[in-house]
Amino acid sequence: MIHAAGLTKSFDTKGGETVHAVRGIDLDVPRGEAFGFLGPNGAGKSSTMRMIACVSPRTDGELSILGMDPNTQGIAIRDRLGVVPQQDNLDEELTVRENLYVYARYFGFSKTYCWAKADELLEFAQLTEKANAKVTALSGGMKRRLTIARSLVNDPELLLLDEPTTGLDPQARHVLWDRLFRLKQAGVTLVLTTHYMDEAEQLCDRLVVMDGGQIVAEGSPAQLIARYSTREVVELRFVPGTQHAAEPVASKLVDRLEVLPDRLLLYTQDGDDTLEQAHAAGIEPVASLVRRSTLEDVFLRLTGRSLVD
Ligand SMILES: Nc1ncnc2c1ncn2[C@@H]1O[C@H](COP(=O)(O)OP(=O)(O)OP(=O)(O)O)[C@@H](O)[C@H]1O
Ligand SMILES: [Mg+2]
């Protein structure tokens, strides 16, 4: 569905500087996959998505979407894509139902078809009760569901979602994840960006970790965790600033230790055993926790930084 090699995007700013947003990335996404770009602010996720969505020309490299070149066949590609941009761009003057209808009309479908499609998508997005409400009256989660519904009017084969759930509360996120999961079950290829590791773990078959415009790792969530982290992590919490005193002792217990402002993270295959050893060595945290490694630990290992700032 997507093939990219050496894909590059640079911006020339007014000040005469060049911003290298995407620095030569390679990727291939097969049909039916749920593929993710995980990375912090400024990693180049949106710049990549906009090139794939054929709304931003590439600076360099190869890019083919559905076997076509966005530079010459952008219209034909966009006909078969659904795009959910990072910022909702719904028509606030129109009702919820009209937003879907008007958008569907752009694709040249008949009026009857467009009203029927609007109603079908309202049902899918659980917005039927809000059909005649103005967009301004919707919650953030509802607006996001409407934007996703709108991206589906042309029954896309490939759905691009730029941070589908950023800024939403946990419940709203779960409703969205459920809808996206259904689309995946129906065979739609999903490509999404996120800086939430739990979202990436929930939705993505495979993902790339992006940082500073480059891909720093690629694999399934489980593969990435196995490759770049240990099975378990012991979190020792301290009054901020006092964690450094325990650092020399803790570092002798494990191969890898991360020092965060209020915590030490001890990477280990057996968390309970390591925690016991920490207590035996005289370390006295205010709280402790044994948990599984996550993509956050992978990101920390790869970049030395946290995903969410
Ligand atoms: N139109 C533009 N002109 C100049 N610089 C830009 C432009 N768009 C993006 N950039 C820069 O390119 C880099 C990558 O931005 P991009 O929006 O792709 O990151 P992102 O991973 O989507 O970040 P976020 O998580 O904040 O959405 C940033 O340094 C950004 O400031
Ligand atoms: Mg972005």
Short mmCIF file of C-alpha atoms and ligand atoms in Angstrom, two decimals:
data_model
loop_
_atom_site.label_atom_id
_atom_site.label_comp_id
_atom_site.label_asym_id
_atom_site.label_seq_id
_atom_site.Cartn_x
_atom_site.Cartn_y
_atom_site.Cartn_z
CA MET A 1 0.00 0.00 0.00
CA ILE A 2 2.91 2.31 0.77
CA HIS A 3 6.52 2.13 -0.34
CA ALA A 4 9.04 4.77 0.65
CA ALA A 5 12.81 4.83 0.25
CA GLY A 6 15.01 7.72 1.32
CA LEU A 7 11.88 9.80 1.78
CA THR A 8 12.86 13.34 2.74
CA LYS A 9 11.05 16.56 3.62
CA SER A 10 12.78 19.86 4.23
CA PHE A 11 11.25 23.28 4.78
CA ASP A 12 12.90 26.58 3.93
CA THR A 13 11.90 29.07 6.60
CA LYS A 14 11.55 32.84 6.23
CA GLY A 15 14.74 33.31 8.26
CA GLY A 16 16.64 31.51 5.47
CA GLU A 17 17.21 28.33 7.48
CA THR A 18 16.34 24.85 6.31
CA VAL A 19 14.36 22.58 8.66
CA HIS A 20 15.01 18.91 8.00
CA ALA A 21 11.67 17.46 9.14
CA VAL A 22 12.07 13.99 7.57
CA ARG A 23 15.61 12.75 6.92
CA GLY A 24 15.49 9.86 4.47
CA ILE A 25 13.14 7.19 5.82
CA ASP A 26 12.41 3.75 4.32
CA LEU A 27 9.14 1.93 4.84
CA ASP A 28 6.77 -0.58 3.31
CA VAL A 29 3.22 -1.10 4.49
CA PRO A 30 1.33 -4.14 3.16
CA ARG A 31 -2.44 -4.29 2.69
CA GLY A 32 -4.46 -4.95 5.84
CA GLU A 33 -1.75 -3.93 8.27
CA ALA A 34 -2.17 -1.45 11.11
CA PHE A 35 1.06 0.50 10.97
CA GLY A 36 2.19 3.20 13.39
CA PHE A 37 4.63 6.06 13.67
CA LEU A 38 5.53 6.52 17.32
CA GLY A 39 7.54 9.56 18.27
CA PRO A 40 7.70 12.73 20.35
CA ASN A 41 6.77 16.28 19.26
CA GLY A 42 8.70 17.39 16.21
CA ALA A 43 9.79 13.86 15.22
CA GLY A 44 8.46 14.37 11.68
CA LYS A 45 5.30 12.26 11.96
CA SER A 46 2.88 14.79 10.47
CA SER A 47 5.31 15.79 7.75
CA THR A 48 5.51 12.12 6.72
CA MET A 49 1.75 11.65 6.89
CA ARG A 50 1.15 14.73 4.75
CA MET A 51 3.45 13.39 2.04
CA ILE A 52 1.61 10.06 2.13
CA ALA A 53 -1.73 11.91 1.98
CA CYS A 54 -0.52 13.67 -1.19
CA VAL A 55 -0.97 17.14 0.28
CA SER A 56 2.73 17.95 0.67
CA PRO A 57 5.27 17.19 -2.07
CA ARG A 58 8.38 15.26 -1.04
CA THR A 59 11.75 17.00 -1.14
CA ASP A 60 13.60 13.86 -2.12
CA GLY A 61 13.40 10.06 -2.24
CA GLU A 62 10.90 7.53 -3.53
CA LEU A 63 7.26 7.36 -2.53
CA SER A 64 4.53 5.21 -3.97
CA ILE A 65 1.00 4.92 -2.58
CA LEU A 66 -1.28 2.15 -3.90
CA GLY A 67 1.36 1.68 -6.59
CA MET A 68 1.08 5.28 -7.78
CA ASP A 69 3.30 8.36 -7.49
CA PRO A 70 1.80 11.24 -5.45
CA ASN A 71 3.65 13.77 -7.65
CA THR A 72 1.74 12.78 -10.77
CA GLN A 73 -1.26 10.76 -9.60
CA GLY A 74 -2.27 12.57 -6.40
CA ILE A 75 -5.94 12.86 -7.39
CA ALA A 76 -6.30 9.17 -8.23
CA ILE A 77 -4.60 8.24 -4.95
CA ARG A 78 -6.69 10.60 -2.81
CA ASP A 79 -9.85 9.04 -4.25
CA ARG A 80 -8.95 5.83 -2.42
CA LEU A 81 -7.57 7.37 0.80
CA GLY A 82 -9.20 8.49 4.02
CA VAL A 83 -7.39 11.24 5.88
CA VAL A 84 -7.80 12.29 9.50
CA PRO A 85 -5.54 15.32 10.03
CA GLN A 86 -3.95 16.17 13.39
CA GLN A 87 -6.31 19.15 13.80
CA ASP A 88 -10.04 18.61 13.18
CA ASN A 89 -11.09 20.75 10.22
CA LEU A 90 -14.84 20.23 10.32
CA ASP A 91 -17.27 22.82 8.97
CA GLU A 92 -18.55 24.49 12.13
CA GLU A 93 -21.41 26.19 10.29
CA LEU A 94 -22.96 22.89 9.26
CA THR A 95 -24.70 20.21 11.27
CA VAL A 96 -23.04 16.90 12.00
CA ARG A 97 -25.02 15.13 9.28
CA GLU A 98 -24.42 17.89 6.73
CA ASN A 99 -20.66 17.69 7.31
CA LEU A 100 -20.74 14.09 6.13
CA TYR A 101 -23.12 14.78 3.26
CA VAL A 102 -21.17 17.73 1.86
CA TYR A 103 -17.87 15.87 2.07
CA ALA A 104 -19.35 12.83 0.33
CA ARG A 105 -20.64 15.06 -2.46
CA TYR A 106 -17.05 16.17 -3.21
CA PHE A 107 -16.41 12.62 -4.39
CA GLY A 108 -19.17 12.96 -6.96
CA PHE A 109 -21.67 10.49 -5.45
CA SER A 110 -25.42 11.04 -5.96
CA LYS A 111 -27.45 12.98 -3.38
CA THR A 112 -29.40 9.89 -2.35
CA TYR A 113 -26.20 7.91 -1.90
CA CYS A 114 -24.60 10.70 0.13
CA TRP A 115 -27.51 11.03 2.61
CA ALA A 116 -27.59 7.26 3.05
CA LYS A 117 -23.82 7.15 3.53
CA ALA A 118 -24.03 9.99 6.06
CA ASP A 119 -26.59 8.05 8.10
CA GLU A 120 -24.58 4.84 7.94
CA LEU A 121 -21.45 6.66 9.16
CA LEU A 122 -23.36 8.47 11.92
CA GLU A 123 -24.36 5.06 13.19
CA PHE A 124 -20.78 3.80 12.96
CA ALA A 125 -19.44 6.83 14.82
CA GLN A 126 -22.24 6.62 17.43
CA LEU A 127 -23.37 10.13 16.54
CA THR A 128 -26.90 9.42 15.28
CA GLU A 129 -28.41 11.30 18.21
CA LYS A 130 -26.27 14.33 17.32
CA ALA A 131 -27.14 14.25 13.59
CA ASN A 132 -28.79 17.67 13.58
CA ALA A 133 -26.53 19.36 16.13
CA LYS A 134 -24.01 22.00 15.09
CA VAL A 135 -20.39 20.90 15.23
CA THR A 136 -19.67 23.58 17.85
CA ALA A 137 -21.94 21.70 20.28
CA LEU A 138 -19.84 18.51 20.14
CA SER A 139 -17.28 17.35 22.70
CA GLY A 140 -13.67 16.79 21.61
CA GLY A 141 -14.21 13.03 21.39
CA MET A 142 -17.36 13.47 19.27
CA LYS A 143 -15.58 15.85 16.90
CA ARG A 144 -12.79 13.33 16.48
CA ARG A 145 -15.33 10.56 15.74
CA LEU A 146 -17.02 12.82 13.19
CA THR A 147 -13.67 13.56 11.51
CA ILE A 148 -13.02 9.82 11.30
CA ALA A 149 -16.55 9.20 9.98
CA ARG A 150 -15.97 11.88 7.35
CA SER A 151 -12.71 10.23 6.27
CA LEU A 152 -14.71 7.07 5.48
CA VAL A 153 -17.25 8.52 3.01
CA ASN A 154 -15.37 7.10 0.02
CA ASP A 155 -14.84 3.64 1.62
CA PRO A 156 -11.05 4.11 1.63
CA GLU A 157 -8.66 1.19 1.32
CA LEU A 158 -6.04 3.13 3.25
CA LEU A 159 -6.90 5.28 6.26
CA LEU A 160 -4.34 7.80 7.53
CA LEU A 161 -4.84 9.02 11.09
CA ASP A 162 -2.57 11.72 12.52
CA GLU A 163 -2.79 11.49 16.33
CA PRO A 164 -6.36 10.17 16.40
CA THR A 165 -6.82 10.49 20.17
CA THR A 166 -4.48 13.25 21.34
CA GLY A 167 -6.19 15.45 23.92
CA LEU A 168 -9.09 13.09 24.59
CA ASP A 169 -10.02 11.59 27.95
CA PRO A 170 -9.44 7.85 28.52
CA GLN A 171 -13.06 6.88 27.89
CA ALA A 172 -13.25 8.78 24.61
CA ARG A 173 -9.97 7.18 23.54
CA HIS A 174 -11.32 3.69 24.18
CA VAL A 175 -14.44 4.37 22.08
CA LEU A 176 -12.18 5.52 19.23
CA TRP A 177 -9.88 2.53 19.55
CA ASP A 178 -12.89 0.25 19.29
CA ARG A 179 -14.04 1.95 16.07
CA LEU A 180 -10.56 1.75 14.57
CA PHE A 181 -10.31 -1.89 15.52
CA ARG A 182 -13.55 -2.56 13.64
CA LEU A 183 -12.18 -0.89 10.54
CA LYS A 184 -9.08 -3.03 10.76
CA GLN A 185 -11.28 -6.14 11.06
CA ALA A 186 -13.09 -4.99 7.93
CA GLY A 187 -9.76 -5.04 6.06
CA VAL A 188 -8.92 -1.33 5.98
CA THR A 189 -5.18 -0.62 6.10
CA LEU A 190 -4.55 1.77 8.98
CA VAL A 191 -1.57 4.09 9.21
CA LEU A 192 -1.48 6.22 12.32
CA THR A 193 0.83 8.46 14.28
CA THR A 194 0.83 8.73 18.01
CA HIS A 195 2.98 9.69 20.94
CA TYR A 196 0.99 7.39 23.20
CA MET A 197 2.75 4.07 23.71
CA ASP A 198 -0.48 2.40 24.89
CA GLU A 199 -2.23 3.47 21.69
CA ALA A 200 0.59 2.03 19.61
CA GLU A 201 0.46 -1.22 21.59
CA GLN A 202 -3.32 -1.47 21.29
CA LEU A 203 -3.67 -0.73 17.60
CA CYS A 204 -0.47 -1.40 15.71
CA ASP A 205 0.66 -4.70 14.21
CA ARG A 206 3.94 -3.01 13.42
CA LEU A 207 5.44 0.37 14.06
CA VAL A 208 8.46 2.55 13.58
CA VAL A 209 9.91 4.69 16.32
CA MET A 210 10.73 8.14 14.90
CA ASP A 211 12.99 10.74 16.41
CA GLY A 212 14.52 13.82 14.83
CA GLY A 213 13.17 12.98 11.36
CA GLN A 214 14.66 9.48 11.33
CA ILE A 215 13.44 5.97 12.00
CA VAL A 216 15.37 4.64 14.97
CA ALA A 217 13.67 1.22 15.29
CA GLU A 218 11.05 -0.91 13.55
CA GLY A 219 9.03 -3.98 14.55
CA SER A 220 5.90 -5.24 16.27
CA PRO A 221 5.35 -3.86 19.80
CA ALA A 222 6.41 -7.25 21.25
CA GLN A 223 9.51 -7.45 19.03
CA LEU A 224 10.60 -3.94 19.97
CA ILE A 225 10.19 -4.66 23.67
CA ALA A 226 12.08 -7.96 23.37
CA ARG A 227 14.87 -6.32 21.38
CA TYR A 228 15.35 -3.11 23.33
CA SER A 229 14.16 -3.80 26.85
CA THR A 230 13.97 -6.49 29.52
CA ARG A 231 10.90 -8.46 30.46
CA GLU A 232 10.21 -6.50 33.63
CA VAL A 233 10.95 -3.14 35.20
CA VAL A 234 11.21 -2.23 38.87
CA GLU A 235 10.21 1.37 39.55
CA LEU A 236 11.56 2.79 42.77
CA ARG A 237 10.01 6.13 43.68
CA PHE A 238 11.79 8.68 45.82
CA VAL A 239 11.16 12.19 47.07
CA PRO A 240 12.39 14.13 43.98
CA GLY A 241 16.13 14.76 44.26
CA THR A 242 16.87 11.96 46.72
CA GLN A 243 16.95 9.19 44.09
CA HIS A 244 20.63 9.87 43.35
CA ALA A 245 21.73 8.52 46.74
CA ALA A 246 20.38 5.05 45.86
CA GLU A 247 21.83 5.09 42.34
CA PRO A 248 25.26 3.52 43.00
CA VAL A 249 23.77 0.60 44.94
CA ALA A 250 20.91 0.05 42.50
CA SER A 251 23.21 0.09 39.48
CA LYS A 252 25.06 -2.94 40.87
CA LEU A 253 21.83 -4.99 40.83
CA VAL A 254 21.00 -4.65 37.13
CA ASP A 255 22.65 -4.21 33.74
CA ARG A 256 20.54 -1.21 32.88
CA LEU A 257 19.32 1.59 35.13
CA GLU A 258 17.46 4.77 34.15
CA VAL A 259 17.35 7.81 36.42
CA LEU A 260 14.19 9.93 36.14
CA PRO A 261 13.47 13.06 38.23
CA ASP A 262 11.54 11.15 40.90
CA ARG A 263 12.35 7.52 40.12
CA LEU A 264 14.90 4.89 39.37
CA LEU A 265 13.99 2.30 36.73
CA LEU A 266 15.73 -1.05 37.10
CA TYR A 267 15.56 -3.25 33.99
CA THR A 268 15.45 -6.93 34.86
CA GLN A 269 14.06 -10.32 33.82
CA ASP A 270 12.66 -10.95 37.32
CA GLY A 271 11.21 -7.86 38.96
CA ASP A 272 10.21 -9.42 42.27
CA ASP A 273 13.67 -10.85 42.78
CA THR A 274 15.36 -7.53 41.93
CA LEU A 275 13.03 -5.64 44.26
CA GLU A 276 13.92 -8.03 47.08
CA GLN A 277 17.62 -7.51 46.39
CA ALA A 278 17.10 -3.73 46.43
CA HIS A 279 15.47 -3.91 49.85
CA ALA A 280 18.22 -6.25 51.10
CA ALA A 281 20.83 -3.76 49.88
CA GLY A 282 19.27 -1.09 52.08
CA ILE A 283 17.48 0.96 49.40
CA GLU A 284 14.38 2.56 50.91
CA PRO A 285 12.10 4.08 48.28
CA VAL A 286 8.83 5.76 49.30
CA ALA A 287 7.02 3.43 46.89
CA SER A 288 7.92 0.61 44.53
CA LEU A 289 6.30 -1.14 41.61
CA VAL A 290 7.09 -4.16 39.44
CA ARG A 291 5.68 -3.98 35.93
CA ARG A 292 6.12 -5.29 32.37
CA SER A 293 8.31 -3.34 29.94
CA THR A 294 6.42 -1.08 27.54
CA LEU A 295 7.21 0.89 24.40
CA GLU A 296 7.98 3.84 26.68
CA ASP A 297 10.97 1.85 27.97
CA VAL A 298 11.99 1.10 24.38
CA PHE A 299 11.84 4.79 23.55
CA LEU A 300 13.82 5.75 26.64
CA ARG A 301 16.48 3.20 25.71
CA LEU A 302 16.70 4.38 22.10
CA THR A 303 16.70 8.12 22.66
CA GLY A 304 17.48 8.72 26.33
CA ARG A 305 14.26 10.72 26.57
CA SER A 306 10.63 10.27 27.54
CA LEU A 307 7.99 10.12 24.83
CA VAL A 308 5.55 12.58 26.36
CA ASP A 309 6.99 15.87 27.52
N1 LIG B 1 5.38 24.06 7.24
C1 LIG B 1 6.49 23.99 7.98
N2 LIG B 1 7.45 24.92 7.88
C2 LIG B 1 8.60 24.87 8.61
N3 LIG B 1 8.87 23.89 9.47
C3 LIG B 1 7.96 22.92 9.62
C4 LIG B 1 6.73 22.90 8.89
N4 LIG B 1 6.02 21.81 9.26
C5 LIG B 1 6.77 21.17 10.17
N5 LIG B 1 7.93 21.81 10.39
C6 LIG B 1 9.02 21.40 11.30
O1 LIG B 1 9.38 20.07 10.98
C7 LIG B 1 9.66 19.32 12.16
C8 LIG B 1 8.75 18.09 12.21
O2 LIG B 1 7.40 18.53 12.39
P1 LIG B 1 6.16 17.54 12.35
O3 LIG B 1 4.94 18.38 12.48
O4 LIG B 1 6.27 16.66 11.17
O5 LIG B 1 6.40 16.69 13.68
P2 LIG B 1 5.40 15.72 14.47
O6 LIG B 1 6.17 14.48 14.73
O7 LIG B 1 4.13 15.61 13.74
O8 LIG B 1 5.19 16.50 15.84
P3 LIG B 1 3.87 16.62 16.79
O9 LIG B 1 3.89 15.42 17.69
O10 LIG B 1 4.13 17.89 17.56
O11 LIG B 1 2.67 16.70 15.93
C9 LIG B 1 9.47 20.28 13.32
O12 LIG B 1 10.72 20.79 13.67
C10 LIG B 1 8.57 21.35 12.76
O13 LIG B 1 8.78 22.57 13.41
MG MG B 2 2.21 16.00 14.23
#
